[in-house]
XYZ file of C-alpha atoms in Angstrom:
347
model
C -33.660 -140.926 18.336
C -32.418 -141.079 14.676
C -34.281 -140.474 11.309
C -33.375 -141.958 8.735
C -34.594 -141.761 4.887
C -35.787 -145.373 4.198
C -35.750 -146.285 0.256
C -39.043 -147.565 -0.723
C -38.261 -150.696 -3.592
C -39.287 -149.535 -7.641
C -42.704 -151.113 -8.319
C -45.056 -150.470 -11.204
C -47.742 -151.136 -8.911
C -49.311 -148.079 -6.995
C -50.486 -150.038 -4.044
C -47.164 -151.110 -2.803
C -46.118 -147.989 -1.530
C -48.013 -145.394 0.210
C -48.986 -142.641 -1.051
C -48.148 -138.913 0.504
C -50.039 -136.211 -0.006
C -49.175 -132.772 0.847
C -46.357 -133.849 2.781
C -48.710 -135.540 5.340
C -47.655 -139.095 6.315
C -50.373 -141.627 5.519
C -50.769 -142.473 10.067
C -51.377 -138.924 10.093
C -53.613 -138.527 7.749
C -56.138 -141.572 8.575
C -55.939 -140.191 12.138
C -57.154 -136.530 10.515
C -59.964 -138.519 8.620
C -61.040 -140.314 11.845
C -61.417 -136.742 13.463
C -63.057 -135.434 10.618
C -65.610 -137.570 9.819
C -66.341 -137.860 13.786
C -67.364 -134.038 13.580
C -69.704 -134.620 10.994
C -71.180 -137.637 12.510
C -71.895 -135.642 15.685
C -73.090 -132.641 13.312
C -75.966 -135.045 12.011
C -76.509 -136.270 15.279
C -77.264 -133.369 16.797
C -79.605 -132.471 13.687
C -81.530 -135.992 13.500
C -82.157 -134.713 17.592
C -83.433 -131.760 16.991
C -85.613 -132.746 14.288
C -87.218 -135.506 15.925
C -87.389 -133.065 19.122
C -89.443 -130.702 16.644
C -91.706 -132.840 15.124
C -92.781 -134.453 18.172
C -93.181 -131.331 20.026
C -94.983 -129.630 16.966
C -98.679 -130.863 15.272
C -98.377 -128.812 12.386
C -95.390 -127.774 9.350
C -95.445 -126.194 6.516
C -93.107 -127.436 4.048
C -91.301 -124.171 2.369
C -89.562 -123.289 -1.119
C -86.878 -120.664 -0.462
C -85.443 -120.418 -4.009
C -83.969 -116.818 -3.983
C -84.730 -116.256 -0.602
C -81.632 -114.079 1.107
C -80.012 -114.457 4.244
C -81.812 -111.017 5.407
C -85.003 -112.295 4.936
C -84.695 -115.652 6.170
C -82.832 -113.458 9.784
C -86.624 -111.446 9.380
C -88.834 -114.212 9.038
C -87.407 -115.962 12.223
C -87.661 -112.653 13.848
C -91.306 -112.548 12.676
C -92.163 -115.821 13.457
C -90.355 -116.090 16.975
C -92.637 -117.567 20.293
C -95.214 -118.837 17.586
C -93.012 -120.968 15.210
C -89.261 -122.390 14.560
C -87.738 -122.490 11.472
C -85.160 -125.543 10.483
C -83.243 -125.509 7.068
C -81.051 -128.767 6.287
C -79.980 -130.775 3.010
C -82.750 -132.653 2.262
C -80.742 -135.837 1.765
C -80.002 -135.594 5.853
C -83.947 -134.719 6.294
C -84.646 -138.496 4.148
C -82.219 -140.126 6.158
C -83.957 -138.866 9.492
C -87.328 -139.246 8.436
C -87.002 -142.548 7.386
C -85.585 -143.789 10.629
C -88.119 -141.761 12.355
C -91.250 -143.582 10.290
C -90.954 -147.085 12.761
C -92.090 -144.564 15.808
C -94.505 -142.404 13.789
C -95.927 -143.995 10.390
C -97.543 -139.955 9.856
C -94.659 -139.010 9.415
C -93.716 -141.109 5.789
C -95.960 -139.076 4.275
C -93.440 -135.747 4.441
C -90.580 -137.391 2.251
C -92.094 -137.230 -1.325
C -92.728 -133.316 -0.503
C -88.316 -133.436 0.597
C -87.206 -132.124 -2.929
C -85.903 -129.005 -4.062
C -84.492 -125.945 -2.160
C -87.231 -125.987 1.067
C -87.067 -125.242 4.642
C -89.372 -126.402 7.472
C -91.488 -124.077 9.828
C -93.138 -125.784 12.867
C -95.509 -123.979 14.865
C -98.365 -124.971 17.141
C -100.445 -121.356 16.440
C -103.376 -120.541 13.992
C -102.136 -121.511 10.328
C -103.495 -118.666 8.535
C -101.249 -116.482 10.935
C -98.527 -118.159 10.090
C -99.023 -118.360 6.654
C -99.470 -114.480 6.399
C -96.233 -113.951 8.500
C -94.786 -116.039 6.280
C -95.679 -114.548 3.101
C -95.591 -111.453 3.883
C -91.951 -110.685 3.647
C -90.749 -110.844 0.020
C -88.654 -107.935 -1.659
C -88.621 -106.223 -4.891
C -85.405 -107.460 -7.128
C -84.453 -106.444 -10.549
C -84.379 -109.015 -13.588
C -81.219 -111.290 -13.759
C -80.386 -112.956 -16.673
C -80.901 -116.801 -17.233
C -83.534 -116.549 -14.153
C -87.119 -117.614 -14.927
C -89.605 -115.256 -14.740
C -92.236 -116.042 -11.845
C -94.811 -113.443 -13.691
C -95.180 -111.966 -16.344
C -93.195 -108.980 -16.950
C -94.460 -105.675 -18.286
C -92.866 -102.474 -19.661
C -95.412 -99.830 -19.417
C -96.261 -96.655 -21.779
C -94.783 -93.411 -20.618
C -91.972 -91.671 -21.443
C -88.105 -93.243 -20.930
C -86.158 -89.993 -20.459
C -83.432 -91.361 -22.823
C -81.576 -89.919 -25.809
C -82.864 -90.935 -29.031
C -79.601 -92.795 -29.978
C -80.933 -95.831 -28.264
C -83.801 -96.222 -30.219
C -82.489 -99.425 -31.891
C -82.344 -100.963 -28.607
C -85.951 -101.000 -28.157
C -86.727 -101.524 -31.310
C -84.691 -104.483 -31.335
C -87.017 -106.318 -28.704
C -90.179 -105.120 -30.131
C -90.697 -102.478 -28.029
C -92.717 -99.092 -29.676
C -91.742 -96.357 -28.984
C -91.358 -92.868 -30.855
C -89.279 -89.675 -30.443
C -91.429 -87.038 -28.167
C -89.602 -83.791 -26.896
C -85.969 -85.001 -27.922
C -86.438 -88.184 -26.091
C -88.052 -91.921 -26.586
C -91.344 -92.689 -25.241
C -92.949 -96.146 -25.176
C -96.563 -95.910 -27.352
C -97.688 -98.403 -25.454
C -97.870 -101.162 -22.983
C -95.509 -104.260 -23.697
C -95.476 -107.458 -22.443
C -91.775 -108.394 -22.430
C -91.280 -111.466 -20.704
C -93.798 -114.484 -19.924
C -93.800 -116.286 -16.576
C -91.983 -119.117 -17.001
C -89.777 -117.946 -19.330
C -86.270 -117.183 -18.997
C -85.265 -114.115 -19.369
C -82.754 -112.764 -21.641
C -79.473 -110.961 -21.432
C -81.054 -107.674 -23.463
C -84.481 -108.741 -21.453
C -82.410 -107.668 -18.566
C -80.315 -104.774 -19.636
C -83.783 -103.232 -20.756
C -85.309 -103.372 -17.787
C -82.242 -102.299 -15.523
C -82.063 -99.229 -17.879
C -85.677 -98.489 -16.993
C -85.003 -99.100 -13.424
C -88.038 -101.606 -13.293
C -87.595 -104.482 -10.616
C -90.226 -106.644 -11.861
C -89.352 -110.079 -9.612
C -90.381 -110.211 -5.782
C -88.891 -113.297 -3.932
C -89.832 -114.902 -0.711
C -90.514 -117.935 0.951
C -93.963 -119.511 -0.747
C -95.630 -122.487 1.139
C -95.949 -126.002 -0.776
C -97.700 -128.099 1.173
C -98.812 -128.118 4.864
C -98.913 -131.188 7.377
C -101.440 -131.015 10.264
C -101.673 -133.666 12.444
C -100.879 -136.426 10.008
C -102.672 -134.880 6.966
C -101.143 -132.996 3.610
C -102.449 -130.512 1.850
C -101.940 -127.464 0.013
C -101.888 -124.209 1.473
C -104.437 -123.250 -0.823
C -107.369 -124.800 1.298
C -106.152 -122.075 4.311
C -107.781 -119.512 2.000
C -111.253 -121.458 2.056
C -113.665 -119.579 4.604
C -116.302 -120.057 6.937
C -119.274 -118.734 4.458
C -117.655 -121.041 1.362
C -117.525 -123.825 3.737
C -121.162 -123.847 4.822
C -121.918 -122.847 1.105
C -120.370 -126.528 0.000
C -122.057 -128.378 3.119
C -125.581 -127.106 2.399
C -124.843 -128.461 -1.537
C -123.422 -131.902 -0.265
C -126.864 -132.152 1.859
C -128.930 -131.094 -0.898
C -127.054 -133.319 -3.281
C -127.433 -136.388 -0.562
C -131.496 -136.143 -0.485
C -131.870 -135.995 -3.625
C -129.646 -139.441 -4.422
C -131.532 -140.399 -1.446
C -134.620 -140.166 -2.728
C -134.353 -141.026 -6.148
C -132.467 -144.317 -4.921
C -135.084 -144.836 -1.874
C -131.894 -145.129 0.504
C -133.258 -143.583 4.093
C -130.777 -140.752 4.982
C -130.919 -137.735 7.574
C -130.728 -135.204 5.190
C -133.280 -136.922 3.213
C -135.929 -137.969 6.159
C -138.314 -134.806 6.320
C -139.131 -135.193 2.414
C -139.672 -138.659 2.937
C -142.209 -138.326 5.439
C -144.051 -135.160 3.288
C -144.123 -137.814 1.093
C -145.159 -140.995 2.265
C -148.319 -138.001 4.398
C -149.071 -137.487 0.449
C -149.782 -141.069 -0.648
C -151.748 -141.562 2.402
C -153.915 -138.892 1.527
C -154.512 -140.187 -2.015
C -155.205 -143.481 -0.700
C -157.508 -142.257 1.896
C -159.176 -139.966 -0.904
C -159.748 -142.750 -3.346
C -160.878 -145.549 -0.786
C -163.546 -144.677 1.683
C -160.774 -144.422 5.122
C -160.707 -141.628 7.117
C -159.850 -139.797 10.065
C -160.690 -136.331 11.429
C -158.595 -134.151 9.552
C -159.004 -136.037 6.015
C -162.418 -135.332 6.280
C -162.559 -131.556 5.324
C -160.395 -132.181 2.330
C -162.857 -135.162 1.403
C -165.614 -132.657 1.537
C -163.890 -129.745 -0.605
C -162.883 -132.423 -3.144
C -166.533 -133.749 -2.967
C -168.276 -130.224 -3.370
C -165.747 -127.666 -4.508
C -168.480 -125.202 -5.718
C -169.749 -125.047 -2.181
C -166.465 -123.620 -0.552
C -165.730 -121.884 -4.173
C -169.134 -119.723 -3.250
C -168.557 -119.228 0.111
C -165.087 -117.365 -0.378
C -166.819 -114.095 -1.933
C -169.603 -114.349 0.625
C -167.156 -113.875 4.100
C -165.002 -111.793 1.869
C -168.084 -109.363 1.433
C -169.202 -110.211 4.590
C -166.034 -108.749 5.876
C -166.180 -106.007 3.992
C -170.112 -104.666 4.704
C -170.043 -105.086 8.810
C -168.117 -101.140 8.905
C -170.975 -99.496 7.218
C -173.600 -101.334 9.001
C -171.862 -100.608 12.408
C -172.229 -96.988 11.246
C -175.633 -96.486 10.762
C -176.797 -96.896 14.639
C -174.505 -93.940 15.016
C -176.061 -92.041 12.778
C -179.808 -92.804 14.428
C -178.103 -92.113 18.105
C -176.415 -88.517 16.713
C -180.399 -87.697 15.580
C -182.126 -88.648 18.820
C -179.513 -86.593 20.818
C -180.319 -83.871 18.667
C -184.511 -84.132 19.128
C -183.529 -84.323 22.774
C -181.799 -80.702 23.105
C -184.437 -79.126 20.616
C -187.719 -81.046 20.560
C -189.099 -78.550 23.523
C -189.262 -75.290 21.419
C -190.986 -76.354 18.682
């Protein structure tokens, strides 16, 4: 077999001749895209499979910012988390794609793409969610101020003494720091705040607070919002316990008797105070109109002659009160004839 150079004709136009790249002949190269984009295809395959294999084998996720969040930690929270929950990371513009072909078999699951934004992760689990959420929480690491970043707190410099030379007085001075010259070195007067959360921090923000070797930051993974069993909320209501929960219940009831009975709309919570109530005009009614019944009867009477029962309270209470002195007298007459008995012979 022979190769031969072939002349391609002059032509202003760029589509009549092919184009070679990197010395690759165009065959070649379409058969290198074909391979290519086959990998990737079976790459988010196999994803889309495991995520659907996930969700249907897990009730509840927690939906995960991991801004700042190193490769170490994320290796220790898997490690933490392993036989209770799996972590999955992925871009979230695969997770959307997924999702939304994964709504037609589970409509729950629509309601996890508006929280798909951002730098997040997944964790699925099947255990107690407050466990998890501690686990999860609970590894985040101390890391000094960089410049540019945003300040998650607020950041303090605190009073004490710096151990530096005077000659970089003008340094602190020039962010606002006080400070004044004790024992041949500087010492901060007092406590500073330096840096707002929110804020981003500055380049001499930074230096400062390297010099003092002050890490001020701790990252980690921090929970957005939780789904459990087709419901999203925020991880704050894991925090809500038993004694604030029965706290709020006993107020809803409270708060449902009273509508209740100011609307005269027959409720549970609002049934015993409207029988007490409806006992109470019967006993007015039977008061004022000549009805009764056994036990309306006494109260008729008191109402009818309240000096009467007015009199006879101090009379049993002194009644009470004068039976121990009276029981003691026959004592006092046995004690005396006891006595005659033993003596009344020699006399």
């Amino acid at each position: 077999m022979h190769w031969g150079i072939r002349a391609w004709p002059v032509s202003t136009s760029s589509a009549a001749r092919p184009v070679i790249r990197n010395n690759v002949l165009p065959e070649v190269q379409v058969i290198e895209n074909k391979e290519k984009w086959g990998g990737k295809s079976a790459t988010k395959a196999a994803y889309f499979d495991k995520l659907k294999g996930l969700l249907e084998e897990y009730r509840s996720i927690f939906i995960c910012g991991v801004d700042n969040v190193s490769s170490q930690q994320m290796h220790e929270i898997r490690a933490a988390l392993r036989g209770e929950a799996v972590v999955l990371m992925g871009k979230n513009t695969m997770v959307r794609r997924a999702l939304k072909g994964f709504v037609a078999e589970n409509p729950e699951w629509e309601r996890l793409l508006p929280h798909v934004k951002g730098n997040v992760g997944f964790i699925f689990t099947n255990g107690d969610l407050s466990e998890i959420k501690e686990k999860i929480l609970a590894n985040r690491v101390a890391a000094p101020a960089r410049a540019g970043a945003f300040a998650p707190a607020d950041v303090w410099v605190p009073a004490g003494n710096t151990g530096m030379e005077p000659g970089k007085t003008s340094f602190f001075q020039a962010l606002g720091v006080p400070t004044k010259i004790a024992r041949g070195t500087i010492e901060i007067v007092s406590d500073l705040k330096l840096i707002e959360a929110g804020n981003k921090v500055g380049a001499s923000e930074a230096a400062l607070l390297n010099l003092l070797n002050i890490s001020p930051f701790t990252y980690g993974m921090t929970i957005s919002q939780v789904y459990d069993q087709g419901q999203i909320f925020s991880a704050d209501v894991l925090d809500i316990g038993e004694d604030q929960l029965l706290k709020t219940f006993s107020q809803a009831i409270q708060t449902i008797a009273a509508l209740s009975l100011a609307t005269n709309i027959p409720t549970i919570p609002a049934t015993i105070h409207s029988i007490v109530n409806a006992y109470k005009k019967v006993l007015a009614v039977a008061v004022e109109t000549e009805i009764s019944w056994p036990e309306i009867e006494e109260l008729k009477d008191r109402i009818a002659n309240p000096d009467a029962y007015a009199s006879a309270a101090p009379a049993a209470a002194a009644a009470t009160g004068g039976d121990a002195p009276a029981a003691a007298a026959p004592a006092e007459a046995e004690e005396e004839s006891d006595e005659d008995m033993g003596f009344g012979l020699f006399d």
